[in-house]
Tab-separated table of C-alpha atoms in Angstrom:
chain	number	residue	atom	x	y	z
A	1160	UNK	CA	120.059	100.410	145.506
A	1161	UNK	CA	117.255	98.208	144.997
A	1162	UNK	CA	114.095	98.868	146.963
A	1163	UNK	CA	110.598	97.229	146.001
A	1164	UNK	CA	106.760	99.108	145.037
A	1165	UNK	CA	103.917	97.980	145.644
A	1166	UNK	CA	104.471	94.436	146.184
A	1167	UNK	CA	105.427	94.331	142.392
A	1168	UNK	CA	108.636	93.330	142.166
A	1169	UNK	CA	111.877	95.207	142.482
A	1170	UNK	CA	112.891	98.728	141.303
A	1171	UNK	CA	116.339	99.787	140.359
A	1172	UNK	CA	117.536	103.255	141.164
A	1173	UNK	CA	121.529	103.991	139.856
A	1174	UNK	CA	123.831	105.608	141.606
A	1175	UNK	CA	126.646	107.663	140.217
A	1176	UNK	CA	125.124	108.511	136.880
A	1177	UNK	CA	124.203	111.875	137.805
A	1178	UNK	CA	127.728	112.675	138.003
A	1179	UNK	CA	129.596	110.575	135.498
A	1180	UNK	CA	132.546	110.872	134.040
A	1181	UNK	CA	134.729	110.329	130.947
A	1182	UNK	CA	137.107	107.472	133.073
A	1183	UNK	CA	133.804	106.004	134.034
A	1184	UNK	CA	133.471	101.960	132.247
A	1185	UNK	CA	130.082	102.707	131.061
A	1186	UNK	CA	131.607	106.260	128.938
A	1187	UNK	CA	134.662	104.462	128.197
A	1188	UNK	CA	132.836	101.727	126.835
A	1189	UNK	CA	130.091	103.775	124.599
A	1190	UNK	CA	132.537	106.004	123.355
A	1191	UNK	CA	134.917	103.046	122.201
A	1192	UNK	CA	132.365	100.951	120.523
A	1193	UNK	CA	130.059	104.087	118.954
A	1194	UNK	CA	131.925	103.471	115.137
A	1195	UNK	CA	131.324	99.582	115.389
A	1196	UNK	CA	128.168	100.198	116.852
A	1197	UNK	CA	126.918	102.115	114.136
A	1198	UNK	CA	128.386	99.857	111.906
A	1199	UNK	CA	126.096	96.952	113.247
A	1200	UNK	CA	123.243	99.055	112.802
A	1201	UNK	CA	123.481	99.360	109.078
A	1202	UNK	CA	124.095	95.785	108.215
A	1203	UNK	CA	121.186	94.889	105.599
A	1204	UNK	CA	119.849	92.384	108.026
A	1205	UNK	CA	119.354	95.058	110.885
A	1206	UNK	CA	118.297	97.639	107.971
A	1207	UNK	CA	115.611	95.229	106.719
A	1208	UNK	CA	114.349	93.967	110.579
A	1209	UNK	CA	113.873	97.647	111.631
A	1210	UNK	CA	111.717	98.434	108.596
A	1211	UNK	CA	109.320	95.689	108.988
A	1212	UNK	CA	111.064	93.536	106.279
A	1213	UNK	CA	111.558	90.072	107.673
A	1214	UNK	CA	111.548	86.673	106.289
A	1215	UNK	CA	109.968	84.045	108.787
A	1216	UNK	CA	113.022	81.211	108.215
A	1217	UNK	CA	115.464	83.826	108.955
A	1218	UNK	CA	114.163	85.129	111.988
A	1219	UNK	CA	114.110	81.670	113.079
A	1220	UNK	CA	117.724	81.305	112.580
A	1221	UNK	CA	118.878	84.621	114.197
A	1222	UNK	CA	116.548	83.122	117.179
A	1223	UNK	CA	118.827	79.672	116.807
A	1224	UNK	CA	122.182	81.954	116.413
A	1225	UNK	CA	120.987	84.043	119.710
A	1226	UNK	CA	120.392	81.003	121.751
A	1227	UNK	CA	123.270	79.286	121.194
A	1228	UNK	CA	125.697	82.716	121.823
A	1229	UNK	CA	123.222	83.312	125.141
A	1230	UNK	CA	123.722	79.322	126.249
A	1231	UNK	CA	127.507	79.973	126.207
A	1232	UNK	CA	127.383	83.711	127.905
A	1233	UNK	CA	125.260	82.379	130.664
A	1234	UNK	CA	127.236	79.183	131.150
A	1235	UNK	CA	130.254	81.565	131.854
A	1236	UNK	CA	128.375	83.968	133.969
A	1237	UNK	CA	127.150	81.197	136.142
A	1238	UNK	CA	130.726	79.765	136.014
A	1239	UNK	CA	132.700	83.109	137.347
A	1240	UNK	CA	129.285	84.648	139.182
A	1241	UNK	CA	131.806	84.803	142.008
A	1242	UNK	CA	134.666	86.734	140.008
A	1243	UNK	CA	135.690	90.069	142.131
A	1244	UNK	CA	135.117	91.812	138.527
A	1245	UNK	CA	131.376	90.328	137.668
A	1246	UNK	CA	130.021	89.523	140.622
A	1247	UNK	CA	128.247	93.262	141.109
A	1248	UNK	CA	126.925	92.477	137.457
A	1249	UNK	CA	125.304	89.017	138.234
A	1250	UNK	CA	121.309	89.079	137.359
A	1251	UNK	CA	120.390	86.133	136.381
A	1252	UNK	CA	116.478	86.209	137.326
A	1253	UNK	CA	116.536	89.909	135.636
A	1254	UNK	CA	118.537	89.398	132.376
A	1255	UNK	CA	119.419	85.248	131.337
A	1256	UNK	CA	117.882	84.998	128.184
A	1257	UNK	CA	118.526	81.167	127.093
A	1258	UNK	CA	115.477	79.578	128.432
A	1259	UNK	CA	113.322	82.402	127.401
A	1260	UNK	CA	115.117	81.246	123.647
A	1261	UNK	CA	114.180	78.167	124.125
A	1262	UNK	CA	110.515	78.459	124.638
A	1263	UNK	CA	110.736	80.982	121.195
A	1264	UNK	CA	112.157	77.948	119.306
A	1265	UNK	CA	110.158	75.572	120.531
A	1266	UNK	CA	107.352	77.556	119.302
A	1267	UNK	CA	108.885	78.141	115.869
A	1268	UNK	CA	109.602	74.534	115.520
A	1269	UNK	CA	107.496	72.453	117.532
A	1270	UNK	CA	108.453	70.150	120.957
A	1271	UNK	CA	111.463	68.287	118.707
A	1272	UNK	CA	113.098	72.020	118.110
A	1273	UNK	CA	116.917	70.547	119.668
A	1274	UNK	CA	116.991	67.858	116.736
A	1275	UNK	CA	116.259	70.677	114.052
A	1276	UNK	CA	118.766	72.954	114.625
A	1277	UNK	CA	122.267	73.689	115.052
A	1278	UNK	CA	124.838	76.303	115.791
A	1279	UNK	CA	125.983	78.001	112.438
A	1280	UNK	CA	129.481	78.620	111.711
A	1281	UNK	CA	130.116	82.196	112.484
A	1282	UNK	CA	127.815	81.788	115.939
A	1283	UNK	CA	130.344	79.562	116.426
A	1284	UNK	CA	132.844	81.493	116.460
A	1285	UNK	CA	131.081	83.861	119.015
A	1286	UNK	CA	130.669	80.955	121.279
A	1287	UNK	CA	134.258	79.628	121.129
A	1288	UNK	CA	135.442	83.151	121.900
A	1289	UNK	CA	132.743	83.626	124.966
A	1290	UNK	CA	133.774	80.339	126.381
A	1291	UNK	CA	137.548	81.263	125.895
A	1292	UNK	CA	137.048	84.464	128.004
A	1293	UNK	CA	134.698	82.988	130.590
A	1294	UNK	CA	137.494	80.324	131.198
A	1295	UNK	CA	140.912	82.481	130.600
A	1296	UNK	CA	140.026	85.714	131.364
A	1297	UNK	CA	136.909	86.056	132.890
A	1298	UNK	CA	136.714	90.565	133.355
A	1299	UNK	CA	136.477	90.090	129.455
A	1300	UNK	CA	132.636	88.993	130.032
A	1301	UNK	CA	131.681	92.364	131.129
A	1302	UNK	CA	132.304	93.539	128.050
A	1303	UNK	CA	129.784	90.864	126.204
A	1304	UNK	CA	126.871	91.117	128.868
A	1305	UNK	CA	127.110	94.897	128.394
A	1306	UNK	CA	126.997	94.360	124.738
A	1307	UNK	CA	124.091	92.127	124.566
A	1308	UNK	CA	122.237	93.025	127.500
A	1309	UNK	CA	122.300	96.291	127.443
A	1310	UNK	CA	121.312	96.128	123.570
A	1311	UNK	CA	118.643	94.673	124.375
A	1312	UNK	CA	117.139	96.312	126.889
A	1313	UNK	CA	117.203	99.456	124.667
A	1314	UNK	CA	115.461	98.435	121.912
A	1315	UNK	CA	113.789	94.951	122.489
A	1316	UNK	CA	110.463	96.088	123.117
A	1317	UNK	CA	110.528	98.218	119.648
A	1318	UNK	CA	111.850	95.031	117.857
A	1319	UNK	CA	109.737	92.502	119.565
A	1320	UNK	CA	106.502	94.782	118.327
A	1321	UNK	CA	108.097	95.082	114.404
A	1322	UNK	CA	108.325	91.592	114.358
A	1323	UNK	CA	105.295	90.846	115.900
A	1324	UNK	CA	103.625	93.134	113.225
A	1325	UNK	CA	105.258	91.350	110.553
A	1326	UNK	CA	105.014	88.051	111.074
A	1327	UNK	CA	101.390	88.120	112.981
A	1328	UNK	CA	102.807	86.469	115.830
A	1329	UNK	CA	100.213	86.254	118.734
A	1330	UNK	CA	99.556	89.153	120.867
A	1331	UNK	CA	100.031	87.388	124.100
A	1332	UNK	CA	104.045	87.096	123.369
A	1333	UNK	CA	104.481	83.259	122.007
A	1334	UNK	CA	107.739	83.192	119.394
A	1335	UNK	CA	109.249	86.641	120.951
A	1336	UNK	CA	109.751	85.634	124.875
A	1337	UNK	CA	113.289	86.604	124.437
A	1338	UNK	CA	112.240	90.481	124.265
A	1339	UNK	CA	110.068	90.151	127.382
A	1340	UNK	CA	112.297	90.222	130.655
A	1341	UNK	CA	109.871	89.589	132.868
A	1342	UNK	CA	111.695	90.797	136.086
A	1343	UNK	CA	112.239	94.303	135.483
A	1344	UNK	CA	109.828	96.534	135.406
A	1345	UNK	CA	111.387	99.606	134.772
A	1346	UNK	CA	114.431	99.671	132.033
A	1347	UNK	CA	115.582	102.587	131.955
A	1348	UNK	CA	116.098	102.692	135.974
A	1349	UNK	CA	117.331	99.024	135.460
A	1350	UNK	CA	120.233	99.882	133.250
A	1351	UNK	CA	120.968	103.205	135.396
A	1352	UNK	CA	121.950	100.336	137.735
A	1353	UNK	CA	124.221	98.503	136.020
A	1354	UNK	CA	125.862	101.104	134.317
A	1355	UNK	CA	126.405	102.214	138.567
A	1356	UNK	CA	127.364	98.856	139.078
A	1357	UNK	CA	129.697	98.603	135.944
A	1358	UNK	CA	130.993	102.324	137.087
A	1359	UNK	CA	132.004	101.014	140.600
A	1360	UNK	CA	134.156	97.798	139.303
A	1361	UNK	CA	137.781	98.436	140.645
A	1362	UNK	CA	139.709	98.286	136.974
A	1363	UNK	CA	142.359	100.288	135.931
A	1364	UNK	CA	142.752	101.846	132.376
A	1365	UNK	CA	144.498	99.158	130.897
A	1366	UNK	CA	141.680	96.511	131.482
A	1367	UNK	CA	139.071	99.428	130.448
A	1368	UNK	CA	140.972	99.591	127.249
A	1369	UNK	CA	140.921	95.814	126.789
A	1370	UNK	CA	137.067	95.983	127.692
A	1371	UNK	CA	136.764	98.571	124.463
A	1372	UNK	CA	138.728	96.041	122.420
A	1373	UNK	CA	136.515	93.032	123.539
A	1374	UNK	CA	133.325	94.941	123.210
A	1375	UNK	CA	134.072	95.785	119.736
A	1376	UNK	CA	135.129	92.448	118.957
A	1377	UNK	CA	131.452	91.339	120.039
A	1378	UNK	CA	129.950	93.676	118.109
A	1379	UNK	CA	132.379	92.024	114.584
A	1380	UNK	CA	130.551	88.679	116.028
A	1381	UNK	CA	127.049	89.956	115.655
A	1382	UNK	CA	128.163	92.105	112.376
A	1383	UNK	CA	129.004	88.428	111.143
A	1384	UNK	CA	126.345	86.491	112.216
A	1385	UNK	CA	124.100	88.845	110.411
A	1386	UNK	CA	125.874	88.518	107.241
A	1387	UNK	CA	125.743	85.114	107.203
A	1388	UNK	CA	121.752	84.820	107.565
A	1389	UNK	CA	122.429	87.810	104.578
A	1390	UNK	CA	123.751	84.769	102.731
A	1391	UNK	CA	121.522	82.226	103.915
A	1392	UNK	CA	118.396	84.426	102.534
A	1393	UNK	CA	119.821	84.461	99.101
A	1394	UNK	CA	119.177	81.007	98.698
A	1395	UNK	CA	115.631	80.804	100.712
A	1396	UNK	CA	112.362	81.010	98.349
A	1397	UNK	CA	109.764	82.827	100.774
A	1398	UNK	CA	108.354	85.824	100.006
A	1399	UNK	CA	108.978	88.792	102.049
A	1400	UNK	CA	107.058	89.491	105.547
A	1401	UNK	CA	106.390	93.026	105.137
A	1402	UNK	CA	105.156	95.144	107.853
A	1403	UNK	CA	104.763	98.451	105.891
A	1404	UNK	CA	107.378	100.407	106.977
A	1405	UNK	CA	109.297	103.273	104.813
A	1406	UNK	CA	112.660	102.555	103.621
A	1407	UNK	CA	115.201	105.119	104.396
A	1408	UNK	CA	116.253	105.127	100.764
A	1409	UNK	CA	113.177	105.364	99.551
A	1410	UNK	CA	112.113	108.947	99.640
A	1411	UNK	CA	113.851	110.250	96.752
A	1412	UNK	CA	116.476	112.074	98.759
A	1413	UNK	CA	114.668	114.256	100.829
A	1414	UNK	CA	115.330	114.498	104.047
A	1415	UNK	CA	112.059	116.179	105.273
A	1416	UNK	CA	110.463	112.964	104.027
A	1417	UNK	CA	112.328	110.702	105.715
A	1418	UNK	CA	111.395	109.804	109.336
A	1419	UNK	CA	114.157	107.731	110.210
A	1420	UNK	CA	116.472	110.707	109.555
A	1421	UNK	CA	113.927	113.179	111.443
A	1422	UNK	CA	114.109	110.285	114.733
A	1423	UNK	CA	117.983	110.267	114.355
A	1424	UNK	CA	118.482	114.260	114.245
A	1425	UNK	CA	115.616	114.688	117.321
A	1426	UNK	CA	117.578	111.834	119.589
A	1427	UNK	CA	120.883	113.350	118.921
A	1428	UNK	CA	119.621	116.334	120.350
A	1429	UNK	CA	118.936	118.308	117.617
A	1430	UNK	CA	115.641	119.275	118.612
A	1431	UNK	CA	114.562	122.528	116.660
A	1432	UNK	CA	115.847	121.066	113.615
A	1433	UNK	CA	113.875	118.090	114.619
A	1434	UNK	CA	110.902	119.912	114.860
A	1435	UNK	CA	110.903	121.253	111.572
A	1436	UNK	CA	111.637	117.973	110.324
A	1437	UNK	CA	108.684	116.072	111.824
A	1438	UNK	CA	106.350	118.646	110.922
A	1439	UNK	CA	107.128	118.387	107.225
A	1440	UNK	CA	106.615	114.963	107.825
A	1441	UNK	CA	103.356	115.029	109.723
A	1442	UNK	CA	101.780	116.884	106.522
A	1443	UNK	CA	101.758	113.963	104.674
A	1444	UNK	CA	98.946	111.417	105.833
A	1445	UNK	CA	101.564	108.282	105.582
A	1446	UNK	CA	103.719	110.398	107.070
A	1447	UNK	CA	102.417	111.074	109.914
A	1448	UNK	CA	102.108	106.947	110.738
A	1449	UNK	CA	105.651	105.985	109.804
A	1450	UNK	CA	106.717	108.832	111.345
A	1451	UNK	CA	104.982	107.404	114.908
A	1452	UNK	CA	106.850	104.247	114.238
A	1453	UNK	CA	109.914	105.155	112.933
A	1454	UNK	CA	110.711	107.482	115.909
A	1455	UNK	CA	109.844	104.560	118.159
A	1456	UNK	CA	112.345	102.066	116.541
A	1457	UNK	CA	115.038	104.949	116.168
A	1458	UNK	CA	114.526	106.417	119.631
A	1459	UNK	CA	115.022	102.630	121.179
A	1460	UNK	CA	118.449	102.256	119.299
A	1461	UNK	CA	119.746	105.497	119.747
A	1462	UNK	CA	118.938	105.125	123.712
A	1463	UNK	CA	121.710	102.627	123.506
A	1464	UNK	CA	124.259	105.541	123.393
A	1465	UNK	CA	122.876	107.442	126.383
A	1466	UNK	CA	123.061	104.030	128.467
């Protein structure tokens, strides 16, 4: 249902989340893509972003690789918006990303930003595949909207702020637009939503499992994406933007030292262990600031699985 407060815009409340269940698309689909999932998450590129360690041209590329991969998802959403199977799932003013893109490159590389870039060979791979679902199977785009948007509603504000941080982008948003969505106010009741909305799609277990199977395949996309601006890096001369953040692998091996272990353990639920975690962690001065932003980043990613 979606009701409005205050005059401020519109407010999401989900429906059957209360009462899910392990048929339901949005379990089927976190279960099925949790390996692959985790997989993405500890690609260097996505190791390196989340601990403040980003290099300027790169993030510029991954902003050229996302726009191009968001043109071609929102050219197919806008081309089956009327498909039985995505129509419930069509929000363009609350989740199209492209133009937001656009104004983040346009930043990076001035009002001539279309002649300076192009799409890189494993984007466009994601693209062809995108446009080949949108056009010959179009219940297959479920699965990449929930992959991207979804993603990003979990942890966009946390990235948007580590990048911000290390690049000393301006405060007022310029060059990170794409995290902002402007026209939702609350995420978490936002995704509750479209999780109801992706719960109440008529689909049998057959196209469920080919959901899983397309989902993951997004995922390989991203995973080779970032390995390609892995490659790309190698051969760029700029020194690292570093925003101070602790390395996982840098704490000699113990785990009371390490906050991103401490986040991980408390969002899985593991809370007294947690607790005795974070306090050996809060005795050390540095400590006790990673471990602020370190549980911030970790508790944005791992929100992903409780979508």
């Amino acid at each position: 249902m979606e009701t409005t407060a205050n005059g401020a815009g519109p407010v999401y409340e989900g429906g059957k989340d209360n009462t899910l269940s392990p048929e339901d698309l949005s379990e089927v689909l976190a279960a099925g893509t949790k390996e692959v999932h985790e997989k993405a998450e500890n690609t260097q590129f996505v190791k390196d972003f989340l601990r403040g360690r980003i290099r300027k041209e790169l993030f510029k590329l991954g902003a050229v690789a996302l726009y191009y991969t968001y043109t071609a998802m929102e050219e197919e959403i806008e081309r089956n918006k009327d498909h039985p199977h995505f129509a419930p799932l069509y929000f363009p003013t609350e989740l199209h990303r492209h133009e937001a893109l656009a104004r983040d490159l346009e930043y990076f590389y001035g009002p001539d930003w279309q002649s300076q870039v192009s799409c890189s060979q494993a984007t466009q791979r994601y693209v062809d595949r995108i446009h080949q679902v949108g056009q010959e199977d179009p219940v297959l785009l479920v699965a990449h909207a929930y992959t991207r948007y979804m993603g990003d509603l979990s942890g966009g504000q946390v990235l948007k702020k580590v990048a911000q941080r290390a690049m000393k982008l301006p405060a007022t948003g310029e060059g990170l637009e794409f995290y902002q969505f402007d026209g939702i106010n609350s995420a978490k009741a936002f995704k509750q939503l479209y999780r109801s909305r992706m719960n109440e799609l008529e689909l049998d277990m057959e196209i469920k499992t080919r959901l899983v199977e397309e989902a993951v395949k997004a995922f390989q996309f991203n995973m080779e994406v970032f390995e390609e601006l892995e490659e790309i890096g190698k051969n760029i001369q700029e020194d690292v933007l570093d925003a101070g953040m602790s390395v996982h692998g840098a704490v000699g091996g113990d785990v009371s030292k390490c906050p991103y272990y401490t986040a991980k353990m408390a969002a899985s639920g593991w809370t007294a262990y947690g607790s005795q975690l974070a306090m050996a962690v809060l005795r050390h001065p540095t400590g006790q600031v990673l471990f602020a932003t370190w549980f911030a980043a970790l508790a944005g990613l791992a929100a992903w699985y409780l979508m």
